[in-house]
Short mmCIF file of C-alpha atoms in Angstrom, two decimals:
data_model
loop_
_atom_site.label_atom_id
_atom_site.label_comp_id
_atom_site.label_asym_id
_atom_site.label_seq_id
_atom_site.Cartn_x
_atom_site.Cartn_y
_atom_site.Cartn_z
CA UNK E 693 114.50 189.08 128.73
CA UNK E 694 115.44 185.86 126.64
CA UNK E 695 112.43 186.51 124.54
CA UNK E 696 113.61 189.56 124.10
CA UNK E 697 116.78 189.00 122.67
CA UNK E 698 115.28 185.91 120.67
CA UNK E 699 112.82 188.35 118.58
CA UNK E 700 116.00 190.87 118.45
CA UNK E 701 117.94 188.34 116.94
CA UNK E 702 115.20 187.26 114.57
CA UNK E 703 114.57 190.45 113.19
CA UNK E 704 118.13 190.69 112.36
CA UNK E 705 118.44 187.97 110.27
CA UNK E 706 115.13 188.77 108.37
CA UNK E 707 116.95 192.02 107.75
CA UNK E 708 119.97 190.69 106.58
CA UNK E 709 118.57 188.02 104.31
CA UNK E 710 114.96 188.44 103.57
CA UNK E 711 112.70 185.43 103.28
CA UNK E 712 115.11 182.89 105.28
CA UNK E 713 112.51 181.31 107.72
CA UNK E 714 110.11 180.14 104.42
CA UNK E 715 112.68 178.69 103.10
CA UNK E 716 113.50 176.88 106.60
CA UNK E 717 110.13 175.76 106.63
CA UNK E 718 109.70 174.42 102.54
CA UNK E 719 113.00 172.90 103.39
CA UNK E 720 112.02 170.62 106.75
CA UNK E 721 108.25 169.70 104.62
CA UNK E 722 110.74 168.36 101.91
CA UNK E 723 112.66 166.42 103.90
CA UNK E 724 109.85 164.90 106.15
CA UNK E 725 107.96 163.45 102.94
CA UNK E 726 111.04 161.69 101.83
CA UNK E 727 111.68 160.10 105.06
CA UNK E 728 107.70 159.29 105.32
CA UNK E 729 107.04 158.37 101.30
CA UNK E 730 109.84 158.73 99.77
CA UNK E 731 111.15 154.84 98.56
CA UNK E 732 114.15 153.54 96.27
CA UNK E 733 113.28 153.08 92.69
CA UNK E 734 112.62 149.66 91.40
CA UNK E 735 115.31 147.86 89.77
CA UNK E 736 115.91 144.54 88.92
CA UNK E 737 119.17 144.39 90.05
CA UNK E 738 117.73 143.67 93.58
CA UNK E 739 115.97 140.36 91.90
CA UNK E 740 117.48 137.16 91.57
CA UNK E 741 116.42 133.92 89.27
CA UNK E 742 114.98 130.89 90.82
CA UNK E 743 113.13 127.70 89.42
CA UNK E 744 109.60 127.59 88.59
CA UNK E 745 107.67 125.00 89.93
CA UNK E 746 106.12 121.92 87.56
CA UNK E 747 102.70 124.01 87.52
CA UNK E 748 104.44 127.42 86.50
CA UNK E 749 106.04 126.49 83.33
CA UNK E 750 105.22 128.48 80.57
CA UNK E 751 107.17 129.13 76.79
CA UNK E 752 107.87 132.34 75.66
CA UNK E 753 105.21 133.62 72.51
CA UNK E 754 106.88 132.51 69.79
CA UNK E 755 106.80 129.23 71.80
CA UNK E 756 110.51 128.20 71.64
CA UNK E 757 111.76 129.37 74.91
CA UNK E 758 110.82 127.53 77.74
CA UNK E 759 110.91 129.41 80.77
CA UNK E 760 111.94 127.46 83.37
CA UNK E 761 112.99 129.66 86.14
CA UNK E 762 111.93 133.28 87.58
CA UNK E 763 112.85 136.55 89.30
CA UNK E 764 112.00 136.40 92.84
CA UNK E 765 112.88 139.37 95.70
CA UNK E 766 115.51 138.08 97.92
CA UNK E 767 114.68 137.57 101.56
CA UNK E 768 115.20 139.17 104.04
CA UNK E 769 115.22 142.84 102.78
CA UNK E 770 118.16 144.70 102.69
CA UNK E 771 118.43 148.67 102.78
CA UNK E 772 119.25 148.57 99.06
CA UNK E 773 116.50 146.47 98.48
CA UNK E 774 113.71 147.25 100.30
CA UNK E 775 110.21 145.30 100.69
CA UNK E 776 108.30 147.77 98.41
CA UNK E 777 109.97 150.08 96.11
CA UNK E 778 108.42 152.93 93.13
CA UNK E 779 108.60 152.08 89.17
CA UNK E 780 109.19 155.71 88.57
CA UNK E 781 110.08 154.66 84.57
CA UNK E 782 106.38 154.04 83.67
CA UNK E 783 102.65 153.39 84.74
CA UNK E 784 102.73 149.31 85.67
CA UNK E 785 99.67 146.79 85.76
CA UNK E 786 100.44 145.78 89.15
CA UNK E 787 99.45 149.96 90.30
CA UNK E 788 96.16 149.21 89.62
CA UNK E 789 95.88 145.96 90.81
CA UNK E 790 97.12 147.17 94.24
CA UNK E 791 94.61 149.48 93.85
CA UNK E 792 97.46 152.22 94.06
CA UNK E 793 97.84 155.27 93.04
CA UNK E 794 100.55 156.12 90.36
CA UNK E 795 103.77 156.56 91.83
CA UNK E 796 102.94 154.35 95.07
CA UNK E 797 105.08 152.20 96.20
CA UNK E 798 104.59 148.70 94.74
CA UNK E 799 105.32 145.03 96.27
CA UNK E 800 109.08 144.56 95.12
CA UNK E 801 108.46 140.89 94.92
CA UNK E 802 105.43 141.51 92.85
CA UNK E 803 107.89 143.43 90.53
CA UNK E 804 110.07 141.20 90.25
CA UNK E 805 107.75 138.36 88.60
CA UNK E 806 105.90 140.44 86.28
CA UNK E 807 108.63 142.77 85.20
CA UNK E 808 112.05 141.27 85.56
CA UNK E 809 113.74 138.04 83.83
CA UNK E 810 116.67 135.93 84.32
CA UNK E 811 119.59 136.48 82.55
CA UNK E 812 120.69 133.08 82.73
CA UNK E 813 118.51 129.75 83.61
CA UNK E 814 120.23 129.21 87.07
CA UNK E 815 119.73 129.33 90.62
CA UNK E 816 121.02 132.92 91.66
CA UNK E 817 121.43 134.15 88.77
CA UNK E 818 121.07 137.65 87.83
CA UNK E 819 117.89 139.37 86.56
CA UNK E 820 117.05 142.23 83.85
CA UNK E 821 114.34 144.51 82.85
CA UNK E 822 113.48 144.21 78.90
CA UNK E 823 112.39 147.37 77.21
CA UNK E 824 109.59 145.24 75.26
CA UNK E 825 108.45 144.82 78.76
CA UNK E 826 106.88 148.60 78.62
CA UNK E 827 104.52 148.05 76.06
CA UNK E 828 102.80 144.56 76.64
CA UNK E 829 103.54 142.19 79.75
CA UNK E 830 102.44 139.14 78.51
CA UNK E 831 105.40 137.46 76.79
CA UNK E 832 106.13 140.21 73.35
CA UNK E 833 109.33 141.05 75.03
CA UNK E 834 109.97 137.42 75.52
CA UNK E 835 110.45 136.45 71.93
CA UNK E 836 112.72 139.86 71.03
CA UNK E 837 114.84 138.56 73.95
CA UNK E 838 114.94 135.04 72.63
CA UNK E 839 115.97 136.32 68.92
CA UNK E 840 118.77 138.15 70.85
CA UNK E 841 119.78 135.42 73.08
CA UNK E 842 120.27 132.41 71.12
CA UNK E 843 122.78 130.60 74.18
CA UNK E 844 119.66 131.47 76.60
CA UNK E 845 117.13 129.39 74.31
CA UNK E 846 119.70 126.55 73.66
CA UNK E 847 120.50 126.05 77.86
CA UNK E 848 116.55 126.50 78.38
CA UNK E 849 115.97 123.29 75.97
CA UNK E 850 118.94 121.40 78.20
CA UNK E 851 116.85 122.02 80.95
CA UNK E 852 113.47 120.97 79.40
CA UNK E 853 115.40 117.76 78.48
CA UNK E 854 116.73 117.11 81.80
CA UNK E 855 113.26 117.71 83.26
CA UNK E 856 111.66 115.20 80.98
CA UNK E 857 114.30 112.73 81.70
CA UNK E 858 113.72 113.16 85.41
CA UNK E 859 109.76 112.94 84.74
CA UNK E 860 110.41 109.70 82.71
CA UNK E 861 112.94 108.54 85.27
CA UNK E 862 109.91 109.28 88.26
CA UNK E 863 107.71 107.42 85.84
CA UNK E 864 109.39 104.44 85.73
CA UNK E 865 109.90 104.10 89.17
CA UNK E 866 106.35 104.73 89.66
CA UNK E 867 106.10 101.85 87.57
CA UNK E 868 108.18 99.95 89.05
CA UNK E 869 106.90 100.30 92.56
CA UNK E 870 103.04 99.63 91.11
CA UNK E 871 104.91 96.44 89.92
CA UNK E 872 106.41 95.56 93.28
CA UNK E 873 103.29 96.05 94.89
CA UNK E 874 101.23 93.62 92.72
CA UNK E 875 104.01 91.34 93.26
CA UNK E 876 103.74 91.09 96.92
CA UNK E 877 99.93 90.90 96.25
CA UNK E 878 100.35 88.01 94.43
CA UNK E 879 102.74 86.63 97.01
CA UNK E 880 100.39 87.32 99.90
CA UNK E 881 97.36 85.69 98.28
CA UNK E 882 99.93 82.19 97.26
CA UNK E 883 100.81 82.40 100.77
CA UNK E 884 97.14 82.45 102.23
CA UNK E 885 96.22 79.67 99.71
CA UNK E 886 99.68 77.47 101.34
CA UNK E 887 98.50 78.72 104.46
CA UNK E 888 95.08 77.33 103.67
CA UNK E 889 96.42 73.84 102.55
CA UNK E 890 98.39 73.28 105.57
CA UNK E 891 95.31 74.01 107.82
CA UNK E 892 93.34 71.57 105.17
CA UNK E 893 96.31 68.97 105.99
CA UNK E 894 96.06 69.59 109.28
CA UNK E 895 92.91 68.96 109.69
CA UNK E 896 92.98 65.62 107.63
CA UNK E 897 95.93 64.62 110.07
CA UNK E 898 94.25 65.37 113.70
CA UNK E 899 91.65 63.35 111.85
CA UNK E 900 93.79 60.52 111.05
CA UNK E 901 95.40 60.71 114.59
CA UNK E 902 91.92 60.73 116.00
CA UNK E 903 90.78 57.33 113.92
CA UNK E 904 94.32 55.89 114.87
CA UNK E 905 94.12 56.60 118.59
CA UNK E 906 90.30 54.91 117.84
CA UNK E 907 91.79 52.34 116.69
CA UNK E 908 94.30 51.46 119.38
CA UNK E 909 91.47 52.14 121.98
CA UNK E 910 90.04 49.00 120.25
CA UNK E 911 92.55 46.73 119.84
CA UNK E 912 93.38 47.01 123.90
CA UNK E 913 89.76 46.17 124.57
CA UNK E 914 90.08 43.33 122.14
CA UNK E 915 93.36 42.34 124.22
CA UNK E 916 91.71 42.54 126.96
CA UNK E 917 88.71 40.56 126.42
CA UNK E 918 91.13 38.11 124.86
CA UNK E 919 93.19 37.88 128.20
CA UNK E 920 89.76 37.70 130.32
CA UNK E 921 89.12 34.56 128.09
CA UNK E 922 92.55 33.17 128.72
CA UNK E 923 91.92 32.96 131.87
CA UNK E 924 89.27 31.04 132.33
CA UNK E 925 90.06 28.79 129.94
CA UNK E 926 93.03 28.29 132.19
CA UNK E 927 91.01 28.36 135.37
CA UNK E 928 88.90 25.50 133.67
CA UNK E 929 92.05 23.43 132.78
CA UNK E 930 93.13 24.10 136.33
CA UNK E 931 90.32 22.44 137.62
CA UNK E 932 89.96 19.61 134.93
CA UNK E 933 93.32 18.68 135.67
CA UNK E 934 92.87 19.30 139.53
CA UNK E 935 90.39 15.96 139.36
CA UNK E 936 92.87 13.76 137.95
CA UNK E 937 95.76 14.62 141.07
CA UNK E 938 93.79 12.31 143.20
CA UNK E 939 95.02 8.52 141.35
CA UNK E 940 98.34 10.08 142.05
CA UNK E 941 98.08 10.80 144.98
CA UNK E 942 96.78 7.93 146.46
CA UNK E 943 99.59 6.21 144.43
CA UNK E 944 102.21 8.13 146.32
CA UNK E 945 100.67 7.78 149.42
CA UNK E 946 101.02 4.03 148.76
CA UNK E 947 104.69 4.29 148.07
CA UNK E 948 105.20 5.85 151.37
CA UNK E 949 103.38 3.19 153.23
CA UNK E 950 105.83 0.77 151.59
CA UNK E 951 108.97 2.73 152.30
CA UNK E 952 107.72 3.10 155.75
CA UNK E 953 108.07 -0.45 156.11
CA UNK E 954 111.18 -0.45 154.47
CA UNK E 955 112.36 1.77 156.76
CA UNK E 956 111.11 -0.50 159.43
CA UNK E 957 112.22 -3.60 158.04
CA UNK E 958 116.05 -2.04 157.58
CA UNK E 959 115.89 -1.04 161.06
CA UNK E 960 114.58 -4.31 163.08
CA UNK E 961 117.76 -5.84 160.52
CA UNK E 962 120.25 -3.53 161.81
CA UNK E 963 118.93 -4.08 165.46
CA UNK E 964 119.11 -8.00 165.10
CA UNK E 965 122.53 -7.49 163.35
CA UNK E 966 123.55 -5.96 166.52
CA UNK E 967 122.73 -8.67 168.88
CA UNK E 968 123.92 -10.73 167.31
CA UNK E 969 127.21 -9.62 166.98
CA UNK E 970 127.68 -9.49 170.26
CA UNK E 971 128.03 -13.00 170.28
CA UNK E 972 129.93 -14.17 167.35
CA UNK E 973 133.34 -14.37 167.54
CA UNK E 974 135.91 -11.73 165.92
CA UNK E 975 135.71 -13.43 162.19
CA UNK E 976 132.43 -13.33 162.15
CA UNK E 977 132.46 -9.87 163.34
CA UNK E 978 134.47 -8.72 160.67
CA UNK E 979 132.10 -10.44 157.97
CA UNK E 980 129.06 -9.32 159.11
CA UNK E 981 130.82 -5.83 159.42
CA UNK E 982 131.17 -6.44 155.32
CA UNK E 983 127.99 -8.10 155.03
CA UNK E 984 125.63 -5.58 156.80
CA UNK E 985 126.76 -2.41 154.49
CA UNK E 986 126.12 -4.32 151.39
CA UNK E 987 122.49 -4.93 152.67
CA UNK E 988 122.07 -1.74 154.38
CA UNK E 989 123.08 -0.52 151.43
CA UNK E 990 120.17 -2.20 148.84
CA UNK E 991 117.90 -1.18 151.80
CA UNK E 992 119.20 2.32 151.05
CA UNK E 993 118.31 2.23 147.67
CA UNK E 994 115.06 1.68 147.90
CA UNK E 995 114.40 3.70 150.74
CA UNK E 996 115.79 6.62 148.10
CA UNK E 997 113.65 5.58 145.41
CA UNK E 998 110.61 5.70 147.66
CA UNK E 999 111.33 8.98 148.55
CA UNK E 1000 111.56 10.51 145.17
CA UNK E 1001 108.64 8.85 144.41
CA UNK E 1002 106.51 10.25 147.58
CA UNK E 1003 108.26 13.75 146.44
CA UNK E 1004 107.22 13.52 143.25
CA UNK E 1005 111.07 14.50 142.30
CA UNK E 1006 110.38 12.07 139.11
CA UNK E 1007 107.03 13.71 138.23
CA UNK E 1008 105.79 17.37 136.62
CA UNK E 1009 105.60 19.92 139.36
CA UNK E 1010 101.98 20.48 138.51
CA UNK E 1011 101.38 22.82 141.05
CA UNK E 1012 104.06 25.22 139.64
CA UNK E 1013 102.39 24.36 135.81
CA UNK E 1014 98.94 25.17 136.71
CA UNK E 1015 100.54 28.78 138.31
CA UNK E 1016 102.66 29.73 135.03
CA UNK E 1017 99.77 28.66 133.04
CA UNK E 1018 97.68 31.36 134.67
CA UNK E 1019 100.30 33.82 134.76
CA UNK E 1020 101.51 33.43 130.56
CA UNK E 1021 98.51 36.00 129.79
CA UNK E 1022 99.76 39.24 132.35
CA UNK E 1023 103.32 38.12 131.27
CA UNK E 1024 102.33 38.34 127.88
CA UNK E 1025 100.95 41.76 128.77
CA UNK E 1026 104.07 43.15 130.85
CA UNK E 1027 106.46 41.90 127.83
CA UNK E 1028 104.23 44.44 125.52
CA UNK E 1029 103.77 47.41 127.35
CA UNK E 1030 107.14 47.35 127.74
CA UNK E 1031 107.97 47.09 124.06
CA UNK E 1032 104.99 49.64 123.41
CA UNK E 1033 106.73 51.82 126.41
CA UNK E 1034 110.15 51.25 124.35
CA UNK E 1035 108.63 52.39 121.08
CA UNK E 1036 107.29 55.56 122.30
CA UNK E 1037 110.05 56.66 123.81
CA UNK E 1038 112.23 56.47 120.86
CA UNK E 1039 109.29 58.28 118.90
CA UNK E 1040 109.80 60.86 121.71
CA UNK E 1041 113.40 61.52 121.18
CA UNK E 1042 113.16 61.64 117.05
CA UNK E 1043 110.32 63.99 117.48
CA UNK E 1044 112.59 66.34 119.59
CA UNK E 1045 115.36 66.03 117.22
CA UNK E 1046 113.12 67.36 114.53
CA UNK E 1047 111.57 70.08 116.66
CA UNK E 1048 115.58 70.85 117.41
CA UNK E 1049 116.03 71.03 113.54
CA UNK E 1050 112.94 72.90 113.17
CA UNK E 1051 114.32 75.98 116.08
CA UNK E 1052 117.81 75.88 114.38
CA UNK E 1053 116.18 76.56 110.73
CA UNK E 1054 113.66 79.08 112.09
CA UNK E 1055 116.77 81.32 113.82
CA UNK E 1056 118.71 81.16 110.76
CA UNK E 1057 115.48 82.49 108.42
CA UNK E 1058 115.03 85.03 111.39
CA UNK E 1059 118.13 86.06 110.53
CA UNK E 1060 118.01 86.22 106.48
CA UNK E 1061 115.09 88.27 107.20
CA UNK E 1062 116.89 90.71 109.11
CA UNK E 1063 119.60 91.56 106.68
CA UNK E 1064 116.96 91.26 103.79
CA UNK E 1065 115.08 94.02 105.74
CA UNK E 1066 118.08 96.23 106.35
CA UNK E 1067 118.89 95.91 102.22
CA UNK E 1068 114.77 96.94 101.86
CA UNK E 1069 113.60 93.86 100.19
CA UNK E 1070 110.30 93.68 101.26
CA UNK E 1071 108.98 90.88 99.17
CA UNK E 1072 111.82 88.34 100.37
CA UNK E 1073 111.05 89.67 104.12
CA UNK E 1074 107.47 88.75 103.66
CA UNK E 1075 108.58 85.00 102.58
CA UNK E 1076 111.31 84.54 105.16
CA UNK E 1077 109.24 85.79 108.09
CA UNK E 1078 106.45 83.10 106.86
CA UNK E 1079 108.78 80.55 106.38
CA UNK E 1080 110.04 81.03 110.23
CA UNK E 1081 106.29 81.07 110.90
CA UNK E 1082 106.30 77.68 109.58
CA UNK E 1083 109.10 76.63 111.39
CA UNK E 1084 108.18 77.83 114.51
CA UNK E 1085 104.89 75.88 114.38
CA UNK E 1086 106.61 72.60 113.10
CA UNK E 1087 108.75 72.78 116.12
CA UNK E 1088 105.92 73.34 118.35
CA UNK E 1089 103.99 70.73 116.89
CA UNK E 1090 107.10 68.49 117.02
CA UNK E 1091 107.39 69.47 121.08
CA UNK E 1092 103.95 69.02 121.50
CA UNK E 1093 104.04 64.99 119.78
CA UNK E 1094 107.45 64.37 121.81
CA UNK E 1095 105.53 64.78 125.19
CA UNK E 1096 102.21 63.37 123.82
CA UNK E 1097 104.83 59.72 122.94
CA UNK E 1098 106.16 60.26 126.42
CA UNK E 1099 103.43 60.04 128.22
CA UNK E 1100 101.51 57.24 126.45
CA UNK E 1101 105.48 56.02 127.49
CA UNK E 1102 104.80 56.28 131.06
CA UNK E 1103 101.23 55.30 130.74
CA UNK E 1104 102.84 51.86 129.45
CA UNK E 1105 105.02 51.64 131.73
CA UNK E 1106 102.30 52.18 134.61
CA UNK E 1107 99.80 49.48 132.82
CA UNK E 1108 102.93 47.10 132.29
CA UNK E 1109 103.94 47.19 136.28
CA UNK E 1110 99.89 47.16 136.91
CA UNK E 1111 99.93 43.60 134.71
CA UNK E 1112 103.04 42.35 136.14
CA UNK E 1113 101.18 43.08 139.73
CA UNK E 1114 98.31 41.22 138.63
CA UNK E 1115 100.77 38.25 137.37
CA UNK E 1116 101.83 37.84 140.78
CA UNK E 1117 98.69 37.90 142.34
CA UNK E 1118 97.46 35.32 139.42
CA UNK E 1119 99.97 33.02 140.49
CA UNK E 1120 99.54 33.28 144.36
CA UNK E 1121 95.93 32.85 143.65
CA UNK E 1122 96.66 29.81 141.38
CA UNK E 1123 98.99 28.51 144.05
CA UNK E 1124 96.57 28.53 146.47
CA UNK E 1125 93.69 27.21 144.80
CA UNK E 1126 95.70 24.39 143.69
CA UNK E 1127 96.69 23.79 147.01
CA UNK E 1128 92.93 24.49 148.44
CA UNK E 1129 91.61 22.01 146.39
CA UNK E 1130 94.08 19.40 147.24
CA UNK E 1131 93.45 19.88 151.18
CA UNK E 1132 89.88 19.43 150.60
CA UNK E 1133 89.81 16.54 149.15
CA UNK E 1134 89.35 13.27 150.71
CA UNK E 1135 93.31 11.91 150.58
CA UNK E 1136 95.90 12.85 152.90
CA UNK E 1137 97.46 16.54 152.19
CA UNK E 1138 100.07 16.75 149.32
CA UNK E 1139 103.10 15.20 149.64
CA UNK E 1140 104.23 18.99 147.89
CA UNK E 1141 103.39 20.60 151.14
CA UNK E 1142 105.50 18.79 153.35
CA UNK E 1143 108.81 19.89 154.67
CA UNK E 1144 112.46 18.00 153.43
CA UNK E 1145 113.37 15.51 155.57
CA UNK E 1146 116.06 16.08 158.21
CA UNK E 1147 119.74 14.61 156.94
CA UNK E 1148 120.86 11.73 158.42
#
């Protein structure tokens, strides 16, 4: 039934206005190409002017315009200005080198270049089509353009000028770095010959250190051999002099025989005295009282004299000679290595000073280098950061002498305790031998040896 009255009300309006459903049909083909093929004309109104690059300037023809910027398609697309668009005003170059037909649509950037220039030589600035353009695309329009536009010629020389400042200005500082570089060569290949000369120096010092130390080595064999010889010559004295002890002592052995009977004598006086006294009456008490002192008294005298003598209190102590004259060599040697011990400490502590010096100069050229670095002075980075180099090692090899001079310190110190060890054992030795020698001998012991006598 609804078919029915469709085809009823067909036929009526075929009747009422004949041909209506062609024209329905023409009329929905038109408007389905347009929305399909159909695109917006090309126009350089949709272009705007942008810089060339340094490899896309060109001049005009007549070679007096300089074109320094182009018409580019903005991006992104807009409705009004599509991605492609048609040239319906004539048949363009670029048709056939899209391999197009005529009347295609055409890349509007594409357009743009070829067809379209700037109106004025700026960034963003608007573009427009020349009619020379029709004819010949290679530049005739150009030069009508440029006899039209005088102020467009003028600003495109400005620009020309800036651009060869700016390529002048790159130039020189192309220049200038090429310069800076082959300065800093230069400065790297002083510094390696310095660097070369210090190791030279170096070198020549350890060497002169080496024949030094050499040297010294000597000298305390030399010393030491010196002392060895010392000592016997001392040993022989000892025992030269040891022989002529005996004439003495036989001498003082004889004084003690005689103050022995002194002694004797003094005492059988005072034991008579005493008898007698007894018997004499008070007077003569009282003068022998006065009497007996005054001889006791002469007695006394001589009994001291004797003693010194058998003490030898008047005489050398040649026991106590021959035992310093053995020990003057090790003395000798304690009194030096303690004055060597003395001298290499103080070469310790000025060697630590200057290593001191050396870390305080080194952190302040650290720190020049650091702010040279921030201001980018590369050259006077290079030369602080060697001469804190330097520094650092001068302060190392400072440290390292400083505990090289203390330790040949304590070494000295060690040897000079070891010699004053050996002086004591020198002189025991000494002691004893004089002593030995005297007890072996034929005589009575040394009067040396015995003890004080008790007080009275």
């Amino acid at each position: 039934m609804q078919i029915g009255l469709l085809l009823l009300v067909l036929s009526a309006a075929a009747q009422k206005e004949p041909g209506i459903f062609q024209k329905l049909a023409a009329a929905g083909e038109d408007f389905l190409g347009r929305a399909v093929n159909d695109f917006g004309g090309c126009d350089c109104g949709c272009c705007v002017a942008t810089e060339r690059l340094d490899q896309e300037l060109e001049r005009s023809a007549d070679g007096r315009l300089l074109l320094t910027h182009k018409c580019v398609h903005p991006n992104p697309s807009t409705e009004e200005c599509p991605t492609e668009c048609v040239a319906r005003d004539r048949k363009h170059k670029l048709e056939e080198d899209q391999f197009v037909e005529p009347g295609s649509a055409l890349d509007y950037a594409r357009y743009c270049f070829h067809n379209c220039i700037p109106a004025v030589m700026i960034n963003g600035g608007q573009c427009m089509q020349s009619s020379a353009l029709a004819g010949n695309a290679t530049g005739d329009g150009l030069k009508k353009l440029s006899d039209e536009k005088p102020l467009l010629r003028e600003e495109a020389e400005a620009d020309a000028k800036v651009k060869a400042a700016a390529q002048a200005k790159a130039k020189a500082e192309a220049q200038a770095d090429a310069a800076a570089e082959e300065e800093v060569k230069q400065v790297t290949w002083d510094l390696r010959g310095i660097r070369a000369q210090r190791a030279a120096a170096e070198r020549a010092a350890a060497e002169a250190r080496a024949a030094y130390s050499a040297g010294r080595t000597k000298l305390h064999t030399l010393e030491l051999a010196r002392a060895t010889k010392m000592l016997d010559r001392v040993k022989k004295a000892v025992s030269e002099e040891a022989k002529s002890y005996e004439p003495h002592l036989m001498s003082a052995q004889a004084n003690a025989t005689a103050a022995g009977d002194s002694a004797v004598e003094v005492y059988n006086v005072f034991k008579k005295a005493k008898a007698q006294l007894r018997k004499v009456g008070a007077t003569t008490r009282q003068l022998a009282e006065k009497l007996i002192p005054e001889a006791a008294a002469a007695a006394a005298k001589s009994e001291a004299a004797s003693y010194v003598a058998r003490m030898h209190f008047g005489e050398p102590g040649f026991r106590r000679q021959a035992a310093d004259a053995a020990a003057l060599p090790y003395v000798t040697a304690v009194a030096t290595g303690a004055q060597r011990a003395a001298q290499y400490r103080h070469a310790a502590e000025a060697a630590e000073l200057d290593a001191r010096e050396a870390q305080v100069d080194m952190d302040a050229a650290e720190k020049e280098a650091e702010a040279l670095a921030k201001s980018g002075e590369r050259v006077a980075v290079g030369m602080k950061k060697r001469e804190a180099a330097a520094l650092r090692h001068k302060a190392q090899d400072a440290e390292a002498s400083a505990a090289r001079s203390r330790a040949t310190a304590e070494k000295a110190l060690e040897s000079a305790a070891a010699w004053q060890k050996a002086a004591q054992e020198v002189v025991e030795h000494s002691a004893y031998m004089y002593d030995l020698s005297v007890a072996k001998s034929s005589t009575l012991p040394p009067i040396v040896a015995l003890p004080p006598p008790a007080a009275v």
